[in-house]
Amino acid sequence: MAKFKNSVGLTEKKKFTFEEPLCLESGEEIGPVTIAYETFGKLNTDKSNAILICHALTGDSHVAGYYSSDDLKPGWWETMVGPGKGIDTNKYFVICSNILSGCMGSTGPSSTNPKNGKPYGLDFPVVTIQDIVKAQKKLIEHLQIEKLLCVIGGSLGGMQVLKWASFLPHMVGSAVILASTLRHSALAIAFNEVARQSIVNDPNWNNGHYYDGQKPSIGLSIARMIGHITYLSDESMRQKFGRRLQGKTDLSFDLDVDFQVESYLHYQGAKFVDRFDANSLLYITKAADYFDLTSPNEIESLDILKESGTKFLIVSYTSDWLYPTYQSRSIVKVLKKNGLDVSFCEIEADCGHDAFLLPSEKLTNMITGFLRARPKVKKDAI
Amino acid sequence: MAKFKNSVGLTEKKKFTFEEPLCLESGEEIGPVTIAYETFGKLNTDKSNAILICHALTGDSHVAGYYSSDDLKPGWWETMVGPGKGIDTNKYFVICSNILSGCMGSTGPSSTNPKNGKPYGLDFPVVTIQDIVKAQKKLIEHLQIEKLLCVIGGSLGGMQVLKWASFLPHMVGSAVILASTLRHSALAIAFNEVARQSIVNDPNWNNGHYYDGQKPSIGLSIARMIGHITYLSDESMRQKFGRRLQGKTDLSFDLDVDFQVESYLHYQGAKFVDRFDANSLLYITKAADYFDLTSPNEIESLDILKESGTKFLIVSYTSDWLYPTYQSRSIVKVLKKNGLDVSFCEIEADCGHDAFLLPSEKLTNMITGFLRARPKVKKDAI
């Protein structure tokens, strides 16, 4: 099929379940845990060409390709992952899994709690980026890969990459971190808290027990609207919407939607509630807020990272105000201070935080070059 | 009393009602209209020392002073308005009125609809910045002032100043516009729409009829939390809160508040619902969104403004991302293109949009100088 040209084509969501409980940073345990994942390309015989892609806040394992020939929409990073693309599936074995606490096949608050046969809801434990990475590690071990050639991710995915590199440095050959941060800022926490408040104050939320009734769709939709604003930029919103009216030639002089930007946000909110679980958003935003690689507990990890030889590519975007360039520069600074090999690039882009997901020849070339320059993982180096 | 030193001291909210209906931009009419206002200082005999201050989104007429000797909190611009201050009440007669559609004494959606003796609710017509200014004009005429020495305002207040200058140019000797814009941007509209959605989806909102029951406090509180984020800056939030925890030494590992920034937003939200009407916020944000002095309808106003001789001071703040400096520069450009006398200053400030309300020696000196340099309004110049 024409759309499968330059694509990984048909893909399939797979599931891996491990029975032994996962010990979490909170001290709690969870198990069994299922991780939904997809793979693209072929693992070579010495298992040295595996790349793990970590998805952002509301992403999933479906990074590229189509689930069926009727499927209209490819995976979320189709422009980057595929044969001959930036992350070339002819060369690399690409893995992407849905994060722990997600709602796209991995264990999360909407999954069945084995203790009572009902959805976990708020009985799901609060997880951290480290817990998410620990669950991913189980998958990588299940795939019998001892060391990843590269771990790549943007935004919340970038936090996972940073955690992989600092928590499991000897499993990470190289790391690409896009539009991310060493620690979640007060501004980012603030937006997340408003999003959470919007959800938990929806009467249908019902303290997290809504799985057999009406969903807190309005709260979740407003949360998504807030999120969407932070993914764009003043400039991109000006270009994309300006003050253009939605389906009318004059102001309505009522309290309904007048402007295209309002209509766009409503559309994004409504679309989101069809695909995402409100409780998952609560848990994942909390994991983001808890992320701080500069906290005193993390110093030791950075010490271990020093000896790993992991190589880094850090990328930021000029108009990203959610994780601005200075935050990427902080990553660079910390890594360099630890004597690590770090490349850094700030890409000129008007489109805000979302830039890392949009097609970019510059980013594609940079990732291609970075992956090519990395020596293949040698067994004796593990 | 000590606190009255360097203050206008005790002040009183006054009310002016005009019976004849006000014709609105929508084509609708409203009347009678009451305008709550306060005055400070003395009007001189030739009525040439009157300064009108226009308040921002959720402000009121109480720009300076105290309502009683027990009153702990002075007016919202106490640092700028008073004897010997930037806007010197020993020299000038200062007027500040609550805007039409507000909830601090002027006619708004919470006022009684004379048609049925009940609060207007959504029967209140949508008003524009021009309508707000038209109502203020009635007050100025009532005070028998033919020409204002200066009209001053920040943010939504700045929009009113721009409208005064372009709509009633011969009544405006000079104009000070702080942290404002010629037209509401898509970004600013987006935040307002999310705030409105938060209110109208609170079940207590009840299509605007909540005055005899539970108020939509949660929706209004979340709307205020969103607003507050936009008034601060990444830098000021980092300085003010960083990642400091609220009343605990460790992360809670639950979905409750962990960080000071979350607690601050909750506090601001809760405080706001005690003093503000949710419907007023809907109407005032809509008035802001409708504001566009660059729309084709406004060209004529700018032509008239050319002949007025009104002098302008435009001020922006480096960290204001709600109405960034480039938007103030657009005001300067339009005014200069029309041959007007414009001074412009971008003030270095970390504290975001809120900067215009905070004590600033630089702004104080600038306003003092600007007012001093203006020749007094001469009768024959009117």
PDB file of C-alpha atoms in Angstrom, chain A residues 86-210:
ATOM      1  CA  GLY A  86      16.241   9.437  11.260  1.00  0.00           C
ATOM      2  CA  ILE A  87      15.868   6.351  13.424  1.00  0.00           C
ATOM      3  CA  ASP A  88      16.354   3.854  10.627  1.00  0.00           C
ATOM      4  CA  THR A  89      14.449   0.610  11.170  1.00  0.00           C
ATOM      5  CA  ASN A  90      16.581  -1.024   8.457  1.00  0.00           C
ATOM      6  CA  LYS A  91      19.535  -0.630  10.821  1.00  0.00           C
ATOM      7  CA  TYR A  92      18.097  -0.517  14.296  1.00  0.00           C
ATOM      8  CA  PHE A  93      15.748  -2.573  16.408  1.00  0.00           C
ATOM      9  CA  VAL A  94      13.400   0.018  17.850  1.00  0.00           C
ATOM     10  CA  ILE A  95      11.370  -0.610  20.998  1.00  0.00           C
ATOM     11  CA  CYS A  96       8.684   1.645  22.438  1.00  0.00           C
ATOM     12  CA  SER A  97       6.552   0.752  25.439  1.00  0.00           C
ATOM     13  CA  ASN A  98       3.618   2.386  27.140  1.00  0.00           C
ATOM     14  CA  ILE A  99       4.681   3.706  30.523  1.00  0.00           C
ATOM     15  CA  LEU A 100       3.644   2.234  33.862  1.00  0.00           C
ATOM     16  CA  SER A 101       0.546   4.159  35.069  1.00  0.00           C
ATOM     17  CA  GLY A 102      -0.503   4.779  31.463  1.00  0.00           C
ATOM     18  CA  CYS A 103      -3.747   3.689  29.842  1.00  0.00           C
ATOM     19  CA  MET A 104      -2.603   2.324  26.503  1.00  0.00           C
ATOM     20  CA  GLY A 105      -2.072  -1.284  27.487  1.00  0.00           C
ATOM     21  CA  SER A 106       0.399  -1.025  30.372  1.00  0.00           C
ATOM     22  CA  THR A 107      -0.676  -1.393  33.973  1.00  0.00           C
ATOM     23  CA  GLY A 108      -2.221   1.796  35.279  1.00  0.00           C
ATOM     24  CA  PRO A 109      -5.109   3.056  37.401  1.00  0.00           C
ATOM     25  CA  SER A 110      -7.664   1.755  34.876  1.00  0.00           C
ATOM     26  CA  SER A 111      -6.201  -1.788  35.034  1.00  0.00           C
ATOM     27  CA  THR A 112      -7.754  -4.501  37.146  1.00  0.00           C
ATOM     28  CA  ASN A 113      -6.517  -4.630  40.703  1.00  0.00           C
ATOM     29  CA  PRO A 114      -5.831  -8.323  41.375  1.00  0.00           C
ATOM     30  CA  LYS A 115      -6.805  -7.792  45.008  1.00  0.00           C
ATOM     31  CA  ASN A 116     -10.467  -7.141  44.250  1.00  0.00           C
ATOM     32  CA  GLY A 117     -10.995  -7.683  40.520  1.00  0.00           C
ATOM     33  CA  LYS A 118     -11.958  -4.021  40.056  1.00  0.00           C
ATOM     34  CA  PRO A 119     -10.072  -1.177  38.367  1.00  0.00           C
ATOM     35  CA  TYR A 120      -7.349   0.191  40.643  1.00  0.00           C
ATOM     36  CA  GLY A 121      -8.579   3.786  40.597  1.00  0.00           C
ATOM     37  CA  LEU A 122      -6.823   5.625  43.412  1.00  0.00           C
ATOM     38  CA  ASP A 123      -5.593   2.334  44.891  1.00  0.00           C
ATOM     39  CA  PHE A 124      -2.960   2.519  42.180  1.00  0.00           C
ATOM     40  CA  PRO A 125       0.267   3.658  43.847  1.00  0.00           C
ATOM     41  CA  VAL A 126       1.915   6.959  42.919  1.00  0.00           C
ATOM     42  CA  VAL A 127       4.824   6.108  40.637  1.00  0.00           C
ATOM     43  CA  THR A 128       7.924   8.081  39.687  1.00  0.00           C
ATOM     44  CA  ILE A 129       9.983   8.350  36.529  1.00  0.00           C
ATOM     45  CA  GLN A 130      12.370   5.873  38.173  1.00  0.00           C
ATOM     46  CA  ASP A 131       9.530   3.384  38.675  1.00  0.00           C
ATOM     47  CA  ILE A 132       8.520   3.830  35.033  1.00  0.00           C
ATOM     48  CA  VAL A 133      12.117   3.119  33.988  1.00  0.00           C
ATOM     49  CA  LYS A 134      12.337   0.076  36.287  1.00  0.00           C
ATOM     50  CA  ALA A 135       9.296  -1.408  34.548  1.00  0.00           C
ATOM     51  CA  GLN A 136      10.857  -0.652  31.134  1.00  0.00           C
ATOM     52  CA  LYS A 137      14.040  -2.396  32.283  1.00  0.00           C
ATOM     53  CA  LYS A 138      12.034  -5.561  32.935  1.00  0.00           C
ATOM     54  CA  LEU A 139      10.860  -5.434  29.319  1.00  0.00           C
ATOM     55  CA  ILE A 140      14.393  -4.909  27.984  1.00  0.00           C
ATOM     56  CA  GLU A 141      15.605  -7.859  30.044  1.00  0.00           C
ATOM     57  CA  HIS A 142      12.680  -9.922  28.751  1.00  0.00           C
ATOM     58  CA  LEU A 143      13.852  -9.085  25.220  1.00  0.00           C
ATOM     59  CA  GLN A 144      17.283 -10.356  26.337  1.00  0.00           C
ATOM     60  CA  ILE A 145      19.006  -7.100  25.561  1.00  0.00           C
ATOM     61  CA  GLU A 146      21.833  -6.333  27.951  1.00  0.00           C
ATOM     62  CA  LYS A 147      22.683  -2.873  26.709  1.00  0.00           C
ATOM     63  CA  LEU A 148      20.710  -0.411  24.637  1.00  0.00           C
ATOM     64  CA  LEU A 149      22.515   1.276  21.777  1.00  0.00           C
ATOM     65  CA  CYS A 150      20.524   4.386  22.514  1.00  0.00           C
ATOM     66  CA  VAL A 151      17.605   5.623  24.624  1.00  0.00           C
ATOM     67  CA  ILE A 152      15.669   8.487  23.046  1.00  0.00           C
ATOM     68  CA  GLY A 153      12.809  10.643  24.267  1.00  0.00           C
ATOM     69  CA  GLY A 154      11.318  14.119  24.389  1.00  0.00           C
ATOM     70  CA  SER A 155       9.601  15.979  27.229  1.00  0.00           C
ATOM     71  CA  LEU A 156       8.493  13.365  29.819  1.00  0.00           C
ATOM     72  CA  GLY A 157      10.276  10.878  27.529  1.00  0.00           C
ATOM     73  CA  GLY A 158      13.460  12.887  28.016  1.00  0.00           C
ATOM     74  CA  MET A 159      13.081  12.592  31.784  1.00  0.00           C
ATOM     75  CA  GLN A 160      12.917   8.811  31.355  1.00  0.00           C
ATOM     76  CA  VAL A 161      16.082   8.940  29.231  1.00  0.00           C
ATOM     77  CA  LEU A 162      17.866  10.950  31.922  1.00  0.00           C
ATOM     78  CA  LYS A 163      16.723   8.458  34.525  1.00  0.00           C
ATOM     79  CA  TRP A 164      17.828   5.505  32.383  1.00  0.00           C
ATOM     80  CA  ALA A 165      21.262   7.084  32.000  1.00  0.00           C
ATOM     81  CA  SER A 166      21.709   7.914  35.671  1.00  0.00           C
ATOM     82  CA  PHE A 167      19.942   4.917  37.216  1.00  0.00           C
ATOM     83  CA  LEU A 168      21.072   2.182  34.809  1.00  0.00           C
ATOM     84  CA  PRO A 169      24.113   3.777  33.160  1.00  0.00           C
ATOM     85  CA  HIS A 170      25.754   0.520  32.082  1.00  0.00           C
ATOM     86  CA  MET A 171      22.670  -0.385  30.056  1.00  0.00           C
ATOM     87  CA  VAL A 172      22.745   2.868  28.047  1.00  0.00           C
ATOM     88  CA  GLY A 173      25.228   3.329  25.191  1.00  0.00           C
ATOM     89  CA  SER A 174      23.968   6.738  24.255  1.00  0.00           C
ATOM     90  CA  ALA A 175      21.072   9.023  25.054  1.00  0.00           C
ATOM     91  CA  VAL A 176      19.047  11.619  23.144  1.00  0.00           C
ATOM     92  CA  ILE A 177      17.037  14.051  25.247  1.00  0.00           C
ATOM     93  CA  LEU A 178      14.689  16.455  23.462  1.00  0.00           C
ATOM     94  CA  ALA A 179      12.859  19.445  24.971  1.00  0.00           C
ATOM     95  CA  SER A 180      13.207  18.187  28.503  1.00  0.00           C
ATOM     96  CA  THR A 181      14.537  19.092  31.908  1.00  0.00           C
ATOM     97  CA  LEU A 182      16.610  17.939  34.882  1.00  0.00           C
ATOM     98  CA  ARG A 183      13.783  18.839  37.234  1.00  0.00           C
ATOM     99  CA  HIS A 184      10.189  19.919  36.832  1.00  0.00           C
ATOM    100  CA  SER A 185       9.914  23.672  37.327  1.00  0.00           C
ATOM    101  CA  ALA A 186       7.402  25.495  39.526  1.00  0.00           C
ATOM    102  CA  LEU A 187       5.708  26.755  36.345  1.00  0.00           C
ATOM    103  CA  ALA A 188       5.316  23.239  34.963  1.00  0.00           C
ATOM    104  CA  ILE A 189       4.091  21.925  38.331  1.00  0.00           C
ATOM    105  CA  ALA A 190       1.595  24.794  38.471  1.00  0.00           C
ATOM    106  CA  PHE A 191       0.041  23.913  35.111  1.00  0.00           C
ATOM    107  CA  ASN A 192      -0.110  20.233  36.093  1.00  0.00           C
ATOM    108  CA  GLU A 193      -1.832  21.035  39.364  1.00  0.00           C
ATOM    109  CA  VAL A 194      -4.481  23.115  37.604  1.00  0.00           C
ATOM    110  CA  ALA A 195      -5.038  20.234  35.173  1.00  0.00           C
ATOM    111  CA  ARG A 196      -5.378  17.811  38.087  1.00  0.00           C
ATOM    112  CA  GLN A 197      -7.781  20.117  39.914  1.00  0.00           C
ATOM    113  CA  SER A 198      -9.878  20.331  36.805  1.00  0.00           C
ATOM    114  CA  ILE A 199     -10.175  16.519  36.757  1.00  0.00           C
ATOM    115  CA  VAL A 200     -10.730  15.844  40.459  1.00  0.00           C
ATOM    116  CA  ASN A 201     -13.401  18.530  40.666  1.00  0.00           C
ATOM    117  CA  ASP A 202     -15.434  17.018  37.850  1.00  0.00           C
ATOM    118  CA  PRO A 203     -18.373  15.439  39.752  1.00  0.00           C
ATOM    119  CA  ASN A 204     -18.070  12.338  37.552  1.00  0.00           C
ATOM    120  CA  TRP A 205     -14.540  11.753  38.776  1.00  0.00           C
ATOM    121  CA  ASN A 206     -16.063  10.315  41.967  1.00  0.00           C
ATOM    122  CA  ASN A 207     -12.770   9.944  43.795  1.00  0.00           C
ATOM    123  CA  GLY A 208     -11.338   7.955  40.916  1.00  0.00           C
ATOM    124  CA  HIS A 209     -14.174   5.403  40.734  1.00  0.00           C
ATOM    125  CA  TYR A 210     -15.829   6.154  37.425  1.00  0.00           C
TER     126      TYR A 210
END
